[in-house]
PDB file of C-alpha atoms in Angstrom:
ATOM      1  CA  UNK A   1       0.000   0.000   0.000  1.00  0.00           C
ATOM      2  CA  UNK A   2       1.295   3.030  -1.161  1.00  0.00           C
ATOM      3  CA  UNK A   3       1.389   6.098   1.962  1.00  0.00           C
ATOM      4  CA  UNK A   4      -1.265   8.436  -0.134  1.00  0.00           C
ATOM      5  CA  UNK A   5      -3.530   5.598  -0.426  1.00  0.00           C
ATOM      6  CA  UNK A   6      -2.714   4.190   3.370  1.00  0.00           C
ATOM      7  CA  UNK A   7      -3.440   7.544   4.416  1.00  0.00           C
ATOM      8  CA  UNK A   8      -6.445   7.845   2.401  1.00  0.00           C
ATOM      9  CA  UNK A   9      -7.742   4.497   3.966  1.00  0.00           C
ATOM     10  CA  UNK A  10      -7.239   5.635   7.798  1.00  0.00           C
ATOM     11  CA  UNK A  11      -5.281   3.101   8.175  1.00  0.00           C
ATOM     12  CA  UNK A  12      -1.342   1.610   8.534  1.00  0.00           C
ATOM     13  CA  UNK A  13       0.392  -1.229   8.430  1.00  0.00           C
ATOM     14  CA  UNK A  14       2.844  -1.352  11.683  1.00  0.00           C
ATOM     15  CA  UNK A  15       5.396  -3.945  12.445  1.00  0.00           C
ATOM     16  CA  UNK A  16       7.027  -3.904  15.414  1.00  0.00           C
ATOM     17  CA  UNK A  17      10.808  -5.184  15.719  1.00  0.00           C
ATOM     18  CA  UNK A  18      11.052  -6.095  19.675  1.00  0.00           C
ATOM     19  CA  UNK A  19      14.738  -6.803  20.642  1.00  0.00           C
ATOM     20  CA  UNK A  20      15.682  -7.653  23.874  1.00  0.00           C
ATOM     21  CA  UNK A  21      18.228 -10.628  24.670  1.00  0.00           C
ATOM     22  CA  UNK A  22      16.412 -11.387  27.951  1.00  0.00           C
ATOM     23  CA  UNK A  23      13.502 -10.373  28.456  1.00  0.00           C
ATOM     24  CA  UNK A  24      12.790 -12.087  31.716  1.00  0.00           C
ATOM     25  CA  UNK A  25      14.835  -9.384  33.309  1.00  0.00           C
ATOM     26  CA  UNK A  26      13.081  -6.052  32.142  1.00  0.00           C
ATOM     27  CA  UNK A  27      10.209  -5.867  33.716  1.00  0.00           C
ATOM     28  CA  UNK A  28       8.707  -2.493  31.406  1.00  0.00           C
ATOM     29  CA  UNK A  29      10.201  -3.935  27.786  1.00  0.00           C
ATOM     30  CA  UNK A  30       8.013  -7.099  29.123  1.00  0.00           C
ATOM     31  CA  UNK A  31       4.855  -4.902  29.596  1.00  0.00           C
ATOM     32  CA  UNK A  32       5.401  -2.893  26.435  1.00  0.00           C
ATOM     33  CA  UNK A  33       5.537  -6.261  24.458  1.00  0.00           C
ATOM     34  CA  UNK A  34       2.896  -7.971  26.315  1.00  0.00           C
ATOM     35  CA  UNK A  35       0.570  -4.324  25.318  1.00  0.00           C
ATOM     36  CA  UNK A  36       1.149  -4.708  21.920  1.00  0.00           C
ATOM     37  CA  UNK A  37       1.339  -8.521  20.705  1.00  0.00           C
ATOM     38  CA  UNK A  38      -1.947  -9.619  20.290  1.00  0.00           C
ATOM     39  CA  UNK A  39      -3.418  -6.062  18.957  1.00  0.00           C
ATOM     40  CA  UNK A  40      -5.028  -6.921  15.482  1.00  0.00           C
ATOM     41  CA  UNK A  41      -3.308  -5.539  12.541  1.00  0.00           C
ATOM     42  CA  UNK A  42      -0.416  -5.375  14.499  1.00  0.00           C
ATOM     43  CA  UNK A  43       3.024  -7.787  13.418  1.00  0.00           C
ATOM     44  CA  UNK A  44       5.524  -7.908  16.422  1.00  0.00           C
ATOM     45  CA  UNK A  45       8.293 -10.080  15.136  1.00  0.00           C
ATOM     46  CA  UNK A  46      10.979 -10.593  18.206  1.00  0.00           C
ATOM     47  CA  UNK A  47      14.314 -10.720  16.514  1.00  0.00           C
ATOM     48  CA  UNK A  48      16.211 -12.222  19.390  1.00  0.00           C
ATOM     49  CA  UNK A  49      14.227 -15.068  19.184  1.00  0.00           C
ATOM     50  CA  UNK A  50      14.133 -15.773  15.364  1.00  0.00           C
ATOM     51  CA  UNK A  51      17.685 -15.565  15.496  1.00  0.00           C
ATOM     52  CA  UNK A  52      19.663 -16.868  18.265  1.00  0.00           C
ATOM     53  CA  UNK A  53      22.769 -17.196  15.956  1.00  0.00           C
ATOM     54  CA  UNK A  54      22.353 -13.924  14.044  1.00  0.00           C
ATOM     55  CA  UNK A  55      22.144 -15.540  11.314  1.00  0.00           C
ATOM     56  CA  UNK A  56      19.054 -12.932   9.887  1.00  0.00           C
ATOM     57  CA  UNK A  57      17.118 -14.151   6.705  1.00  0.00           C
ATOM     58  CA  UNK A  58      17.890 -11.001   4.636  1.00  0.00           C
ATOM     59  CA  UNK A  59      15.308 -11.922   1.940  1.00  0.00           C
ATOM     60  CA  UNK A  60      12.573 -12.595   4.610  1.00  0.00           C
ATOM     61  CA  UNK A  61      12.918  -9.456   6.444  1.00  0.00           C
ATOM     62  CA  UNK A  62      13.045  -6.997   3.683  1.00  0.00           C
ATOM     63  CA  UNK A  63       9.235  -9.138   2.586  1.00  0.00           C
ATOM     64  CA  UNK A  64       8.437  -8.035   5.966  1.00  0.00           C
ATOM     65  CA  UNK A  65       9.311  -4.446   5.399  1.00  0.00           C
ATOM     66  CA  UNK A  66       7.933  -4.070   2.408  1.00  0.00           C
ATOM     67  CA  UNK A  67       4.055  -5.482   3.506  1.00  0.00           C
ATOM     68  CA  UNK A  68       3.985  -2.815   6.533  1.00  0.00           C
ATOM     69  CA  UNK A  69       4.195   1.200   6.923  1.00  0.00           C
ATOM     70  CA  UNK A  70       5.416   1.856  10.279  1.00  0.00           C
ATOM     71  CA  UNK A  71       8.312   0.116  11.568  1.00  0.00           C
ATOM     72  CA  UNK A  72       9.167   0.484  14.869  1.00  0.00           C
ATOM     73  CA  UNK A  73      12.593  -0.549  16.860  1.00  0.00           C
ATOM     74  CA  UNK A  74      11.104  -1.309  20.577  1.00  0.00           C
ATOM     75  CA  UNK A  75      14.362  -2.379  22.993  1.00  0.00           C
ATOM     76  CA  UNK A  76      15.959  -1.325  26.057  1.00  0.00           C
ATOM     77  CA  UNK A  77      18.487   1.655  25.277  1.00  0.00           C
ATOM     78  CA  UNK A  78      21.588  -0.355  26.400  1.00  0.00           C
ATOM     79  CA  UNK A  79      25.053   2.328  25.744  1.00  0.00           C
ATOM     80  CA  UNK A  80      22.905   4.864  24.667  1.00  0.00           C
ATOM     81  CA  UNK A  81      21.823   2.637  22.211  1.00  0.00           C
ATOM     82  CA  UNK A  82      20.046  -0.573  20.791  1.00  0.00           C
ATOM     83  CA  UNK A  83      20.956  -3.995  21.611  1.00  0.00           C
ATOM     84  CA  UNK A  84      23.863  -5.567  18.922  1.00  0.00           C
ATOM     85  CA  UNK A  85      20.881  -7.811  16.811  1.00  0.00           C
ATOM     86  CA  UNK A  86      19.413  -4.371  15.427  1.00  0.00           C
ATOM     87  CA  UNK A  87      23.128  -2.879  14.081  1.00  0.00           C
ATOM     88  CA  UNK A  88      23.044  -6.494  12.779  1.00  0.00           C
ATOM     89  CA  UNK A  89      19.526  -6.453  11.556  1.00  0.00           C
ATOM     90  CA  UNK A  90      20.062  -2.705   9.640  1.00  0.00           C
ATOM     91  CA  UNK A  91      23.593  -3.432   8.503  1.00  0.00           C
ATOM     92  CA  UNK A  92      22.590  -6.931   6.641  1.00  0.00           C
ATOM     93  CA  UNK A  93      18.823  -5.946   5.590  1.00  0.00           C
ATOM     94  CA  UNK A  94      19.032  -2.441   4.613  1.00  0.00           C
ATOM     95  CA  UNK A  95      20.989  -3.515   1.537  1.00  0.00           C
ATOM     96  CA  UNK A  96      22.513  -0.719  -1.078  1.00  0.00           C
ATOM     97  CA  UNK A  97      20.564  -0.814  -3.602  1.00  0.00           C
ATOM     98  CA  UNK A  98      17.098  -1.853  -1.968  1.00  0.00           C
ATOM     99  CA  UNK A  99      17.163   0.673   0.780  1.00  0.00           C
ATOM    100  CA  UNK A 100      18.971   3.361  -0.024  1.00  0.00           C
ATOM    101  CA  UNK A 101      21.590   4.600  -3.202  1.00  0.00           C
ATOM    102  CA  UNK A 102      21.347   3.793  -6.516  1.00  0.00           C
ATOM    103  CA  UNK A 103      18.151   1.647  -7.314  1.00  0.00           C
ATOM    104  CA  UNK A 104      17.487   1.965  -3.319  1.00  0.00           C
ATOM    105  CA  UNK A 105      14.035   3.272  -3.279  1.00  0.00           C
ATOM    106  CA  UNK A 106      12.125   0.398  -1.520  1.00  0.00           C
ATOM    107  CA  UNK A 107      11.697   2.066   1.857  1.00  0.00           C
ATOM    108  CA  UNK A 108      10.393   5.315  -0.046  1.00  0.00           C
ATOM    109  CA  UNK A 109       7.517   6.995   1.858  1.00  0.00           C
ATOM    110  CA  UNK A 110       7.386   4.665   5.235  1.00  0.00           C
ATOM    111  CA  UNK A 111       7.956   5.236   8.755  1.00  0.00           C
ATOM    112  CA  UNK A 112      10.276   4.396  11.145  1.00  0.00           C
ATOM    113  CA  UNK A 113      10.447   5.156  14.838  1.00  0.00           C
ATOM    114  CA  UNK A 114      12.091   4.060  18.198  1.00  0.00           C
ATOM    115  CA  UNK A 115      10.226   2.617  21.196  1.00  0.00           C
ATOM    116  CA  UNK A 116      12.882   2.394  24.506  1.00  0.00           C
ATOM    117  CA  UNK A 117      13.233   2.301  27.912  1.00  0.00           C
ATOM    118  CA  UNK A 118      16.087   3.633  30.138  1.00  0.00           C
ATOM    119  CA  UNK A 119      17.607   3.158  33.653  1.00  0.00           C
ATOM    120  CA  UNK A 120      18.004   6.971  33.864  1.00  0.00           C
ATOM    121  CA  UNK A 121      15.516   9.102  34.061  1.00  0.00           C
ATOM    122  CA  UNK A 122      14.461  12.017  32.035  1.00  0.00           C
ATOM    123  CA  UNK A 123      16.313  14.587  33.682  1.00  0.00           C
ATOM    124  CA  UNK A 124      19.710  12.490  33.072  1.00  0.00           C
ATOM    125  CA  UNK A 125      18.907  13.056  29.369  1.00  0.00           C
ATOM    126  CA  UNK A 126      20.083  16.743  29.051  1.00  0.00           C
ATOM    127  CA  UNK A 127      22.773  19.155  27.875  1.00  0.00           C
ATOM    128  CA  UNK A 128      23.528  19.399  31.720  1.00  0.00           C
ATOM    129  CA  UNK A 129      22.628  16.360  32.942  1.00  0.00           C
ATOM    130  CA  UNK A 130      24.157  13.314  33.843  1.00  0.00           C
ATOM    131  CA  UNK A 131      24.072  11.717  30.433  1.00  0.00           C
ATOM    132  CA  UNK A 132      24.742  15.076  28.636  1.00  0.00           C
ATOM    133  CA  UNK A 133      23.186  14.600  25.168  1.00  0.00           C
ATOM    134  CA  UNK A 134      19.497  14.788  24.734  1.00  0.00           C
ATOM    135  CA  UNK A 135      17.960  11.357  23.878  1.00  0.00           C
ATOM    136  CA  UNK A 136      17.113  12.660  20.265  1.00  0.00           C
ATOM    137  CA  UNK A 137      20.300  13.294  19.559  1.00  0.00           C
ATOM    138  CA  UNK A 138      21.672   9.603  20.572  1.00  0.00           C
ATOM    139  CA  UNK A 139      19.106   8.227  18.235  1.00  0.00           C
ATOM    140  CA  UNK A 140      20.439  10.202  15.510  1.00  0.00           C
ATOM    141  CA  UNK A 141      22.022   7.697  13.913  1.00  0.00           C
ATOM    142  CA  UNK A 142      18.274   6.246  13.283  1.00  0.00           C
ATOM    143  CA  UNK A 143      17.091   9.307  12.197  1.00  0.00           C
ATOM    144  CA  UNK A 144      19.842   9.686   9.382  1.00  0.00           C
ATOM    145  CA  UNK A 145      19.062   6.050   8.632  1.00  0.00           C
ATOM    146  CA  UNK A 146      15.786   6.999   8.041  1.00  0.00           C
ATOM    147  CA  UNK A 147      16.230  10.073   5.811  1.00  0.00           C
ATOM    148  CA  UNK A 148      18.759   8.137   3.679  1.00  0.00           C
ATOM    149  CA  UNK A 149      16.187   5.573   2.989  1.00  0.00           C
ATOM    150  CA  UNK A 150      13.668   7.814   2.242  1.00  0.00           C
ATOM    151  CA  UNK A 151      11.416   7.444   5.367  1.00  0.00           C
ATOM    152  CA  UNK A 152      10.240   9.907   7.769  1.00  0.00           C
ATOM    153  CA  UNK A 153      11.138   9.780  11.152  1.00  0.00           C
ATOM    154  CA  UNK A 154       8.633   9.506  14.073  1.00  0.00           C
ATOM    155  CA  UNK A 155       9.241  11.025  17.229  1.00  0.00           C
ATOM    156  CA  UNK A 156      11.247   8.421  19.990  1.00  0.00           C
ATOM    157  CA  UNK A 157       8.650   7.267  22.147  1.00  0.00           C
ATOM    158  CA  UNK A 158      10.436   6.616  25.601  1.00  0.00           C
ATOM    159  CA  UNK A 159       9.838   5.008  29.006  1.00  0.00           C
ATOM    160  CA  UNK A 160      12.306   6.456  31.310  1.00  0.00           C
ATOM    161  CA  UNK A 161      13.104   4.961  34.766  1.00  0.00           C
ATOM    162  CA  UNK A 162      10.039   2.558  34.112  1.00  0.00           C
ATOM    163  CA  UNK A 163      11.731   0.491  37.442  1.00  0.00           C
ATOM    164  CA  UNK A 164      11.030   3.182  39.556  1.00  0.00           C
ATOM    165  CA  UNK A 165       7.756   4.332  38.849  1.00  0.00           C
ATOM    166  CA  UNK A 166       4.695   3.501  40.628  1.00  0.00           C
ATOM    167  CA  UNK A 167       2.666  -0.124  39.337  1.00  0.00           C
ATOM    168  CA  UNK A 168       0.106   3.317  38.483  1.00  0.00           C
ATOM    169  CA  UNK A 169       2.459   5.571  36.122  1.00  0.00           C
ATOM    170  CA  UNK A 170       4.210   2.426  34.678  1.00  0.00           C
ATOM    171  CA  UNK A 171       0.619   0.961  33.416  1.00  0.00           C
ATOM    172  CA  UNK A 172      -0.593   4.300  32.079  1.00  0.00           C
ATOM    173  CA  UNK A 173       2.705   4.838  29.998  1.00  0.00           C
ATOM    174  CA  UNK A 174       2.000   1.443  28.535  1.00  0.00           C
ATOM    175  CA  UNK A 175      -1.186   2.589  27.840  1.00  0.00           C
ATOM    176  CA  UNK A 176       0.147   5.775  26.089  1.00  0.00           C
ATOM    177  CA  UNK A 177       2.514   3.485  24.060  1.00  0.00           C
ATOM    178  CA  UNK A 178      -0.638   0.825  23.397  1.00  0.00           C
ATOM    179  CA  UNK A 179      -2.428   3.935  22.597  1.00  0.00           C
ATOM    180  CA  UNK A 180      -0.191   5.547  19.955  1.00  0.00           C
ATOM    181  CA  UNK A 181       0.511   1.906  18.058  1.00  0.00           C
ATOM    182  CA  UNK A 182      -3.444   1.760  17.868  1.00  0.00           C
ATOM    183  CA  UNK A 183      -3.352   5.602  16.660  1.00  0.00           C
ATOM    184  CA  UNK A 184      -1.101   4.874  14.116  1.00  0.00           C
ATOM    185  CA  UNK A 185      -2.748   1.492  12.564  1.00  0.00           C
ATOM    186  CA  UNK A 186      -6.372   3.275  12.547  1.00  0.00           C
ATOM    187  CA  UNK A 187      -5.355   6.229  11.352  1.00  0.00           C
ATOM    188  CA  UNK A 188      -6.281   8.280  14.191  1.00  0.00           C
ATOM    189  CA  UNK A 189      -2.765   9.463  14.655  1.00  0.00           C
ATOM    190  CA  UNK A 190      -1.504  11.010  11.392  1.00  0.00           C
ATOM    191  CA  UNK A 191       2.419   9.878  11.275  1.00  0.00           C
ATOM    192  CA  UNK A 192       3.574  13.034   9.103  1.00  0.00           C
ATOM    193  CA  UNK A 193       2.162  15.003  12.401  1.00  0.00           C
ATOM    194  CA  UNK A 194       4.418  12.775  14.785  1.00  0.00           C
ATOM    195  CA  UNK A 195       8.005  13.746  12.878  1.00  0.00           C
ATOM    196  CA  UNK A 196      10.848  13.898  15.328  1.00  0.00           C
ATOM    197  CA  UNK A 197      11.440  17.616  16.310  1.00  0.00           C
ATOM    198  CA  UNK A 198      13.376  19.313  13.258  1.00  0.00           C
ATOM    199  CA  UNK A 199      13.039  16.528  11.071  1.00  0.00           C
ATOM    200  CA  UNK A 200      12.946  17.664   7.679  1.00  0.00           C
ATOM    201  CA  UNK A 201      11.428  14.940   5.395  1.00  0.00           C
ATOM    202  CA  UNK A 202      13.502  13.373   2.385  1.00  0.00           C
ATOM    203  CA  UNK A 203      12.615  14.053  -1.160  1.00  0.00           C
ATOM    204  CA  UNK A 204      11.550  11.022  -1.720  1.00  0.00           C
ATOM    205  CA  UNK A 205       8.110  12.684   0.284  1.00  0.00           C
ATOM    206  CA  UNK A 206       7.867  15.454  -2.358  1.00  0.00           C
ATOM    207  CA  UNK A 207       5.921  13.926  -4.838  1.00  0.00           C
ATOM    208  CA  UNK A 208       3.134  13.201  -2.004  1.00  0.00           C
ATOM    209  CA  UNK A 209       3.133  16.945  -0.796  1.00  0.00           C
ATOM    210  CA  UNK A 210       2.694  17.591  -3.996  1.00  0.00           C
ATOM    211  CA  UNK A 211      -0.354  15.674  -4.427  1.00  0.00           C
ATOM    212  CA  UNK A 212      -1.440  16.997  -1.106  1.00  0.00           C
ATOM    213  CA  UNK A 213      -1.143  20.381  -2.136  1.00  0.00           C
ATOM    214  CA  UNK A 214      -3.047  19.755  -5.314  1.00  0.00           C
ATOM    215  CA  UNK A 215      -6.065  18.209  -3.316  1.00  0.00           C
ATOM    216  CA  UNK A 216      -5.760  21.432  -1.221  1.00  0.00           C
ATOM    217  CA  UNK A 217      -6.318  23.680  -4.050  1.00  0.00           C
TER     218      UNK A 217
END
């Protein structure tokens, strides 16, 4: 489904890519999968456990890519950034070619966004805080991955110091994040109004703004 008609339908694909090498121990990754595995319409495809050896079916997974919209990366945000099966997953599936350069046009037009959870909390994530760098810009290597495949970039959604929250706070964030996957497969939630901060979309958008403007005038 191309995005103008997807958009025109209400509705999204979304495939979630859940990463966690054990998630027995993380008690919030555990409650963010268990919110969002059995929606309808949703595909949550754990990597971890369809490939213990990291040995990733290239072939298969760009199929996968290819029948959804919205991709989303949900892990823990281990060293400020994903667990090692995703750097695996993006260096063997977003081939040259098919995802981006020459020929690369494949990913044209979707969506891609990060879903994590930190031991710090959101105060650590500052200029002048313990961590120093704002969490958008240690996900920026996603976001450039994004705008060199062509794909917009969603803002992160985030669960920080999920451990330490009250069983209250910690179930309504996994609402909010139940919520917004829902949003974004009905069509309630428009993904081109949920860019990161200061994203600027890729050209390979132009040709739908165009057609957006045109149904404007």
């Amino acid at each position: 489904m191309t995005l103008a008609l997807a958009l025109s339908s209400g509705r999204m694909k979304v495939l979630i890519l859940f990463a966690h090498p054990r998630p027995s121990r993380s008690l919030v990754q555990r409650m963010l999968y268990d919110a969002v595995r059995e929606l309808s319409g949703i595909t949550v495809h754990d990597l971890y456990a369809a490939y213990p050896d990291f040995e990733i079916d290239v072939e298969r997974e760009q199929e996968r890519l290819l029948a959804h919209d919205v991709i989303v990366l949900q892990h823990p945000f281990y060293w400020y950034s994903s667990p090692a099966i995703i750097k695996e997953w993006l260096d063997r599936v977003l081939e040259i070619g098919w995802a981006y350069g020459p020929g690369g046009n494949r990913l044209h037009r979707k969506f891609l966004m990060n879903a994590i959870s930190t031991g710090g909390d959101a105060a650590a994530y500052h200029h002048g805080g313990r961590n120093r760098f704002e969490i958008a810009d240690l996900l920026s290597p996603f976001n450039q991955s994004a705008h060199l495949c062509g794909m917009g970039y969603l803002e992160p959604f985030a669960v920080f110091a999920g451990h330490w929250m009250t069983s209250e706070d910690l179930a309504l964030r996994i609402s909010d994040y139940q919520g917004l996957i829902e949003g974004l497969r009905d069509g309630h939630i428009d993904p081109l109004t949920r860019l990161a901060k200061g994203y600027t979309l890729p050209l390979a958008f132009e040709g739908h703004r165009s057609q957006k403007k045109r149904h404007a005038t």
